[in-house]
Amino acid sequence: MADGAMALAHEARLAQARAKAAATPLDAFQVEEIEHFTSDTLWPWFERLRAEDPVHYTADSEYGPYWSVTRYADIVACESDVARLSSSQKYGGITLFEPPEAEDPAQREAQRDETRANFIALDPPRHDAQRKVVAPRFSTPALQELEPLIRSRAAAILDELPIGEEFDFVDKVAIELTSQMLATLFDFPFEQRRILPRFSDMLLSGPADTVEENQRRQAEMFMTLNMFIPLWTERTGNQAGRDLISLLANDPATDGGGQPEKYMSNIILLIVAGSDTTRHSITGALLALNQHPAEYEKLRGNPALLESAVPEFIRWQSPVAYMRRTALEDLEIGGKGIRKGEKVAMWYVSGNRDETAIERANEFIIDRARPRQHAAFGFGIHRCLGQRLAEMQLRVVWEEMLKRFPVIEVTGEPRRLRSNFVKGYEYLPVRIAR
């Protein structure tokens, strides 16, 4: 199981964070700081907000002023209020970060151009029309067709793992499984599949330490997206194509006709969404089971508990930390007055630990009575399109792991993604006992 020294070190970090959060005035809270996420010490900050100021205003941050919504019920209410709380790129989109406003008027207009936005950064009716284009790939028949393929691939990946040697679980299992799935969904060149999750990590990581590294990242991401242009061109007109590229390239709702740059935003969304929920929840589940050995033993003794364990893995990990909305008019959330034009961050990571909505929310329990009561997939029209695919991949890979390995032991500290938007992992050292 997880080394005792690691557990003690984590508890020490949490204790320091708890003391700091208790001593910091609420008006000085900066819950969005990436260091809270890379050190896994965000929890005391959100705990205090839920208790004392659940709809909290941050007047000054690196992203400018914004509101934090931290309780489950308020998050559900915000997600349901699509008429007054917008996801649209026109108003800044779904993240607190916004690129600096361009000096050139034409460039400024392009930054807010909805025709270049992906469907998660649109409001109805354009959101609904674009989401509908790719929905068939995530239907019940499509998922039933995919399950045997996912299982055979998971089995092949697991059968190649070294026994008795330390290895990186993120690289060998989580990235490999999800990159293979992404390549299948896009019908992307299989041998180049791993550039897809790499693209996602570069996009979501904080700024690099040097200008040169930022430029290198931008060039690599540009090269990755350029690979989709000939695929899009080849598949335009192929109405029978069932992969995501064919679906996007052949529906007028994408505004793609002859303009691949307008199609790329949805490709970016699908790369990130198709990679991150599954990849980081697979890793987060293994880490959590090591940190809670009684739950690991319970699952090994009864693998049928995966039915409730899988949504608990996702709740506990909360791979998408938040989503942002913009107020289209003055309104009230949780008794606080929000002004037109203000940013609102719905913190899923906090809603998923809300004791007023989820019983024993700060405990990892694989056999919960209501395991799907969580905020990790969002709610309403923006609820995660790939939810059932993510859950199926997690279930299948864990079924196959439990068949093969009594225990996969975490042997060192994880390295977490430098992001406060996607809560994930870059590295996790593990060992399978002989």
Coordinates of C-alpha atoms in Angstrom, one line a residue:
M1 CA 0.0 0.0 0.0
A2 CA 1.0 3.6 0.0
D3 CA 4.1 4.2 2.0
G4 CA 3.5 5.5 5.5
A5 CA 6.0 8.2 5.1
M6 CA 4.1 9.5 2.0
A7 CA 0.9 9.5 4.0
L8 CA 2.5 11.4 6.9
A9 CA 4.0 14.0 4.5
H10 CA 0.6 14.6 2.9
E11 CA -1.0 15.0 6.2
A12 CA 1.7 17.5 7.2
R13 CA 1.0 19.5 4.0
L14 CA -2.7 19.5 4.7
A15 CA -2.2 20.6 8.3
Q16 CA -0.1 23.5 7.1
A17 CA -2.7 24.4 4.5
R18 CA -5.5 24.1 7.1
A19 CA -3.7 26.5 9.5
K20 CA -3.0 28.9 6.6
A21 CA -6.6 28.8 5.4
A22 CA -7.8 29.4 8.9
A23 CA -5.5 32.4 9.4
T24 CA -6.1 34.1 6.0
P25 CA -8.9 36.7 5.9
L26 CA -11.6 35.6 3.5
D27 CA -11.1 38.7 1.3
A28 CA -7.5 37.5 0.7
F29 CA -8.4 34.0 -0.4
Q30 CA -6.9 32.9 -3.7
V31 CA -8.4 29.4 -4.2
E32 CA -7.4 29.4 -7.8
E33 CA -3.7 29.3 -7.1
I34 CA -2.2 26.4 -9.0
E35 CA 0.1 25.4 -6.1
H36 CA -3.0 24.3 -4.1
F37 CA -3.7 21.8 -6.8
T38 CA -0.2 20.5 -7.5
S39 CA 0.3 19.9 -3.7
D40 CA -3.2 18.5 -3.2
T41 CA -3.8 21.1 -0.4
L42 CA -6.9 22.8 -1.9
W43 CA -9.3 21.1 0.4
P44 CA -9.1 23.3 3.6
W45 CA -9.6 26.5 1.5
F46 CA -12.8 25.3 0.0
E47 CA -13.9 23.8 3.3
R48 CA -13.8 27.2 4.9
L49 CA -15.6 28.8 2.0
R50 CA -18.4 26.3 2.1
A51 CA -18.8 26.9 5.8
E52 CA -18.5 30.7 6.0
D53 CA -18.9 32.2 2.5
P54 CA -20.2 29.6 0.0
V55 CA -20.6 32.2 -2.7
H56 CA -17.4 34.1 -2.4
Y57 CA -16.1 37.2 -4.3
T58 CA -12.4 37.4 -5.1
A59 CA -11.7 41.1 -6.0
D60 CA -8.2 40.6 -7.3
S61 CA -6.5 37.5 -8.8
E62 CA -4.3 36.7 -11.7
Y63 CA -7.5 36.2 -13.7
G64 CA -9.1 39.4 -12.5
P65 CA -12.2 39.5 -10.2
Y66 CA -14.5 36.5 -10.0
W67 CA -17.1 34.7 -7.9
S68 CA -16.6 31.2 -6.5
V69 CA -19.7 28.9 -6.1
T70 CA -18.6 26.2 -3.7
R71 CA -21.8 24.3 -2.5
Y72 CA -23.4 21.4 -4.5
A73 CA -26.9 22.9 -4.5
D74 CA -25.7 26.3 -5.8
I75 CA -23.6 24.6 -8.5
V76 CA -26.7 22.7 -9.7
A77 CA -28.7 25.9 -9.7
C78 CA -26.1 27.8 -11.7
E79 CA -25.8 25.0 -14.3
S80 CA -29.5 25.1 -14.8
D81 CA -29.7 28.9 -15.3
V82 CA -28.5 28.9 -18.9
A83 CA -30.6 32.0 -19.7
R84 CA -28.7 34.2 -17.3
L85 CA -25.3 32.5 -16.9
S86 CA -23.5 32.1 -20.2
S87 CA -20.8 29.7 -21.4
S88 CA -20.3 31.6 -24.6
Q89 CA -16.9 32.5 -26.0
K90 CA -18.4 35.9 -26.8
Y91 CA -18.2 36.7 -23.1
G92 CA -15.0 34.8 -22.2
G93 CA -15.9 31.1 -22.3
I94 CA -15.6 28.5 -19.6
T95 CA -12.3 29.2 -17.9
L96 CA -11.2 32.0 -15.6
F97 CA -8.2 32.6 -17.8
E98 CA -8.7 34.8 -20.9
P99 CA -6.0 35.6 -23.4
P100 CA -4.9 39.3 -23.3
E101 CA -7.2 41.4 -25.4
A102 CA -5.6 42.0 -28.8
E103 CA -4.8 45.6 -29.8
D104 CA -6.0 45.2 -33.4
P105 CA -9.8 45.5 -33.6
A106 CA -10.1 42.6 -36.1
Q107 CA -8.2 40.3 -33.7
R108 CA -10.3 41.4 -30.8
E109 CA -13.4 40.5 -32.8
A110 CA -11.9 37.1 -33.6
Q111 CA -11.2 36.4 -30.0
R112 CA -15.0 36.6 -29.3
D113 CA -16.1 35.0 -32.5
E114 CA -18.6 32.3 -31.7
T115 CA -18.2 30.7 -35.1
R116 CA -14.8 29.6 -33.9
A117 CA -15.9 28.3 -30.5
N118 CA -16.4 24.7 -29.5
F119 CA -19.9 23.7 -28.3
I120 CA -19.0 23.8 -24.6
A121 CA -18.3 27.5 -25.1
L122 CA -21.7 28.2 -26.7
D123 CA -25.2 28.9 -25.5
P124 CA -28.4 27.4 -26.9
P125 CA -29.4 27.1 -29.6
R126 CA -26.0 26.9 -31.2
H127 CA -24.6 24.7 -28.4
D128 CA -27.5 22.2 -28.8
A129 CA -27.0 22.0 -32.6
Q130 CA -23.3 21.4 -32.4
R131 CA -23.4 18.9 -29.5
K132 CA -26.0 16.9 -31.4
V133 CA -23.6 16.4 -34.3
V134 CA -21.2 14.2 -32.3
A135 CA -23.7 12.7 -29.9
P136 CA -24.2 9.5 -32.0
R137 CA -20.6 8.4 -31.2
F138 CA -21.6 8.2 -27.5
S139 CA -25.0 6.5 -27.9
T140 CA -25.8 3.2 -26.2
P141 CA -25.4 1.1 -29.3
A142 CA -22.0 2.8 -30.1
L143 CA -20.8 2.1 -26.5
Q144 CA -21.9 -1.5 -26.6
E145 CA -19.9 -1.9 -29.8
L146 CA -16.8 -0.3 -28.2
E147 CA -16.7 -2.3 -25.0
P148 CA -15.1 -5.5 -26.4
L149 CA -12.4 -3.4 -28.1
I150 CA -11.7 -1.5 -24.9
R151 CA -11.5 -4.7 -23.0
S152 CA -9.1 -6.4 -25.4
R153 CA -6.9 -3.3 -25.4
A154 CA -6.9 -3.0 -21.7
A155 CA -6.0 -6.7 -21.4
A156 CA -3.1 -6.3 -23.8
I157 CA -1.8 -3.2 -22.0
L158 CA -2.0 -4.9 -18.6
D159 CA -0.3 -8.1 -19.8
E160 CA 2.7 -6.1 -20.9
L161 CA 3.3 -4.5 -17.5
P162 CA 6.5 -5.4 -15.7
I163 CA 6.2 -7.4 -12.6
G164 CA 8.3 -6.7 -9.5
E165 CA 9.7 -3.5 -11.1
E166 CA 8.8 0.1 -10.5
F167 CA 7.1 1.9 -13.5
D168 CA 5.0 4.9 -14.2
F169 CA 1.3 4.0 -14.1
V170 CA 0.3 7.2 -15.9
D171 CA 2.5 6.4 -18.9
K172 CA 2.1 2.7 -19.1
V173 CA -1.7 2.4 -18.4
A174 CA -3.7 5.7 -18.1
I175 CA -2.2 7.5 -21.2
E176 CA -1.9 4.4 -23.3
L177 CA -5.5 3.3 -22.7
T178 CA -7.0 6.7 -23.3
S179 CA -4.8 7.6 -26.3
Q180 CA -5.9 4.3 -28.0
M181 CA -9.5 5.3 -27.4
L182 CA -9.0 8.8 -28.8
A183 CA -7.4 7.4 -31.9
T184 CA -10.4 5.1 -32.4
L185 CA -13.0 7.9 -31.9
F186 CA -11.2 10.2 -34.3
D187 CA -10.0 7.4 -36.6
F188 CA -6.6 9.1 -36.1
P189 CA -3.3 7.5 -37.2
F190 CA -2.9 4.9 -34.5
E191 CA 0.9 5.0 -34.3
Q192 CA 0.8 8.7 -33.5
R193 CA -2.0 8.5 -30.9
R194 CA 0.1 9.6 -27.9
I195 CA 0.5 13.1 -29.3
L196 CA -3.2 13.6 -28.5
P197 CA -3.0 13.5 -24.7
R198 CA 0.3 15.3 -24.9
F199 CA -1.5 18.1 -26.7
S200 CA -4.0 18.2 -23.9
D201 CA -1.4 18.5 -21.2
M202 CA 0.5 21.3 -23.0
L203 CA -2.8 23.2 -23.5
L204 CA -3.8 22.9 -19.8
S205 CA -0.5 23.3 -18.1
G206 CA 0.4 26.7 -16.7
P207 CA 2.8 29.0 -18.5
A208 CA 6.3 27.6 -19.1
D209 CA 9.3 29.0 -17.2
T210 CA 10.8 30.6 -20.4
V211 CA 9.5 32.4 -23.5
E212 CA 11.4 29.8 -25.6
E213 CA 9.5 26.9 -24.0
N214 CA 6.2 28.6 -24.5
Q215 CA 7.1 29.1 -28.2
R216 CA 8.1 25.5 -28.5
R217 CA 4.8 24.3 -27.0
Q218 CA 2.8 26.6 -29.3
A219 CA 4.6 25.2 -32.3
E220 CA 4.1 21.6 -31.3
M221 CA 0.4 22.2 -30.6
F222 CA 0.0 23.9 -34.0
M223 CA 1.7 20.9 -35.7
T224 CA -0.7 18.5 -34.0
L225 CA -3.8 20.4 -35.1
N226 CA -2.4 20.7 -38.6
M227 CA -2.5 16.9 -38.8
F228 CA -6.3 17.0 -38.6
I229 CA -6.7 19.2 -41.7
P230 CA -6.0 16.6 -44.3
L231 CA -8.2 14.1 -42.3
W232 CA -11.0 16.6 -42.4
T233 CA -10.5 17.3 -46.1
E234 CA -10.5 13.6 -46.9
R235 CA -13.7 12.9 -45.0
T236 CA -15.7 15.9 -46.2
G237 CA -18.5 14.4 -48.2
N238 CA -18.3 11.0 -46.6
Q239 CA -21.8 10.9 -45.1
A240 CA -21.4 7.3 -43.9
G241 CA -18.4 8.1 -41.7
R242 CA -19.0 7.4 -38.0
D243 CA -15.8 8.8 -36.5
L244 CA -15.8 12.2 -34.9
I245 CA -14.0 13.9 -37.7
S246 CA -16.5 12.7 -40.3
L247 CA -19.4 13.6 -38.1
L248 CA -18.1 17.2 -37.7
A249 CA -17.0 17.6 -41.3
N250 CA -20.3 16.7 -42.8
D251 CA -22.8 18.6 -40.7
P252 CA -23.7 22.2 -41.5
A253 CA -24.2 23.0 -37.8
T254 CA -20.4 22.9 -37.4
D255 CA -20.0 25.8 -39.8
G256 CA -17.1 23.8 -41.2
G257 CA -17.9 24.0 -44.9
G258 CA -14.5 24.7 -46.4
Q259 CA -13.2 26.4 -43.3
P260 CA -11.3 23.9 -41.1
E261 CA -10.2 26.6 -38.7
K262 CA -13.8 26.8 -37.5
Y263 CA -13.9 23.0 -36.9
M264 CA -10.7 22.9 -34.9
S265 CA -12.2 24.3 -31.7
N266 CA -14.4 21.2 -31.4
I267 CA -11.5 18.9 -32.1
I268 CA -9.6 20.6 -29.3
L269 CA -12.5 20.1 -26.9
L270 CA -12.9 16.5 -27.8
I271 CA -9.2 15.8 -27.4
V272 CA -9.2 17.3 -23.9
A273 CA -12.6 15.9 -22.8
G274 CA -11.8 12.4 -24.4
S275 CA -8.5 12.2 -22.6
D276 CA -8.8 13.7 -19.2
T277 CA -11.8 12.4 -17.3
T278 CA -10.8 8.8 -17.9
R279 CA -7.0 9.2 -17.7
H280 CA -6.9 11.1 -14.5
S281 CA -9.7 9.1 -12.8
I282 CA -7.9 5.8 -13.5
T283 CA -4.8 7.1 -11.8
G284 CA -6.7 8.9 -9.1
A285 CA -8.5 5.7 -8.3
L286 CA -5.3 3.7 -7.8
L287 CA -3.9 6.4 -5.6
A288 CA -7.1 6.6 -3.5
L289 CA -7.2 2.8 -3.1
N290 CA -3.6 2.8 -1.9
Q291 CA -4.4 5.6 0.5
H292 CA -7.5 3.7 1.8
P293 CA -6.3 0.1 2.0
A294 CA -9.6 -1.2 3.6
E295 CA -11.5 0.0 0.5
Y296 CA -9.0 -1.7 -1.8
E297 CA -9.4 -4.9 0.1
K298 CA -13.2 -4.6 0.0
L299 CA -13.0 -4.2 -3.8
R300 CA -10.6 -7.1 -4.3
G301 CA -13.0 -9.3 -2.3
N302 CA -16.0 -8.2 -4.3
P303 CA -15.2 -6.8 -7.8
A304 CA -18.9 -6.4 -8.4
L305 CA -18.6 -3.3 -6.2
L306 CA -17.2 -1.5 -9.3
E307 CA -20.7 -0.5 -10.1
S308 CA -20.6 2.0 -7.2
A309 CA -16.8 2.3 -7.0
V310 CA -16.4 3.8 -10.5
P311 CA -18.6 6.9 -9.8
E312 CA -16.9 7.2 -6.4
F313 CA -13.5 7.2 -8.2
I314 CA -14.7 10.1 -10.4
R315 CA -16.3 12.1 -7.5
W316 CA -13.1 11.7 -5.4
Q317 CA -10.8 12.7 -8.2
S318 CA -13.0 15.5 -9.7
P319 CA -10.9 15.6 -12.8
V320 CA -12.5 18.9 -14.0
A321 CA -12.0 21.3 -11.1
Y322 CA -14.4 24.0 -12.2
M323 CA -16.4 25.6 -15.0
R324 CA -16.9 29.3 -15.5
R325 CA -20.0 31.2 -16.5
T326 CA -20.6 34.9 -17.2
A327 CA -23.6 36.8 -15.8
L328 CA -25.8 38.2 -18.6
E329 CA -27.8 40.2 -16.2
D330 CA -27.9 41.1 -12.5
L331 CA -28.9 38.0 -10.5
E332 CA -28.7 36.4 -7.0
I333 CA -26.8 33.2 -6.2
G334 CA -26.9 31.8 -2.6
G335 CA -28.0 35.2 -1.3
K336 CA -25.2 37.1 -3.0
G337 CA -25.8 39.8 -5.7
I338 CA -24.0 39.0 -9.0
R339 CA -23.7 41.9 -11.4
K340 CA -24.0 41.7 -15.2
G341 CA -20.7 40.8 -16.8
E342 CA -19.1 39.2 -13.7
K343 CA -17.3 35.8 -13.9
V344 CA -18.7 32.9 -11.9
A345 CA -16.6 29.8 -11.2
M346 CA -18.6 26.7 -10.2
W347 CA -16.0 24.7 -8.3
Y348 CA -16.9 21.0 -8.8
V349 CA -14.0 19.9 -6.6
S350 CA -15.7 21.7 -3.7
G351 CA -19.3 20.6 -4.5
N352 CA -18.1 17.0 -4.5
R353 CA -16.9 17.4 -0.8
D354 CA -20.1 19.3 0.3
E355 CA -21.3 17.5 3.5
T356 CA -24.7 19.3 3.3
A357 CA -25.4 17.4 0.0
I358 CA -23.3 14.2 0.1
E359 CA -23.2 12.0 3.2
R360 CA -19.6 11.6 4.6
A361 CA -18.4 13.6 1.6
N362 CA -14.8 13.8 2.8
E363 CA -14.5 10.0 3.0
F364 CA -13.6 7.6 0.1
I365 CA -16.3 4.9 0.2
I366 CA -16.5 2.5 -2.8
D367 CA -20.0 1.1 -1.8
R368 CA -21.9 4.3 -1.4
A369 CA -25.7 4.0 -1.5
R370 CA -26.0 7.0 -3.9
P371 CA -22.6 7.0 -5.7
R372 CA -23.8 9.1 -8.7
Q373 CA -24.7 12.1 -6.6
H374 CA -21.7 14.2 -7.5
A375 CA -20.8 17.2 -9.6
A376 CA -17.9 15.9 -11.6
F377 CA -19.7 15.7 -14.9
G378 CA -21.7 19.0 -14.5
F379 CA -25.4 19.3 -14.9
G380 CA -28.0 20.3 -17.4
I381 CA -27.3 21.0 -21.1
H382 CA -23.5 21.0 -20.5
R383 CA -23.4 17.7 -18.7
C384 CA -20.4 15.7 -20.0
L385 CA -21.3 14.1 -23.3
G386 CA -18.8 11.3 -22.8
Q387 CA -19.9 10.4 -19.2
R388 CA -21.0 6.9 -20.0
L389 CA -17.9 6.2 -22.1
A390 CA -15.6 7.4 -19.3
E391 CA -17.4 5.2 -16.7
M392 CA -17.3 2.2 -19.1
Q393 CA -13.5 2.6 -19.6
L394 CA -12.9 2.9 -15.9
R395 CA -15.1 -0.2 -15.1
V396 CA -13.4 -2.3 -17.8
V397 CA -9.8 -1.5 -17.0
W398 CA -10.4 -2.0 -13.3
E399 CA -12.2 -5.4 -14.0
E400 CA -9.1 -6.4 -15.9
M401 CA -6.7 -5.2 -13.3
L402 CA -8.5 -7.0 -10.5
K403 CA -8.4 -10.2 -12.5
R404 CA -4.6 -10.0 -12.8
F405 CA -3.1 -8.3 -9.9
P406 CA -3.8 -8.7 -6.2
V407 CA -2.3 -5.3 -5.5
I408 CA -0.7 -2.5 -7.5
E409 CA 1.4 -0.6 -4.9
V410 CA 2.0 3.1 -5.2
T411 CA 5.7 3.6 -4.4
G412 CA 6.2 7.3 -4.5
E413 CA 4.6 10.7 -4.6
P414 CA 2.5 11.6 -7.7
R415 CA 3.4 14.5 -9.9
R416 CA 0.3 16.5 -10.6
L417 CA -0.6 18.5 -13.7
R418 CA 0.1 22.2 -13.3
S419 CA -3.5 23.2 -13.8
N420 CA -6.3 24.5 -11.7
F421 CA -8.9 23.6 -14.4
V422 CA -8.1 19.9 -15.0
K423 CA -7.1 18.1 -11.8
G424 CA -4.8 15.4 -13.0
Y425 CA -1.5 13.5 -13.0
E426 CA 1.7 13.5 -15.0
Y427 CA 3.4 10.7 -13.1
L428 CA 2.7 8.0 -10.5
P429 CA 5.3 5.4 -9.6
V430 CA 4.0 1.9 -8.8
R431 CA 5.0 -1.7 -8.5
I432 CA 3.2 -5.0 -9.0
A433 CA 4.4 -7.6 -6.5
R434 CA 5.8 -10.9 -7.9

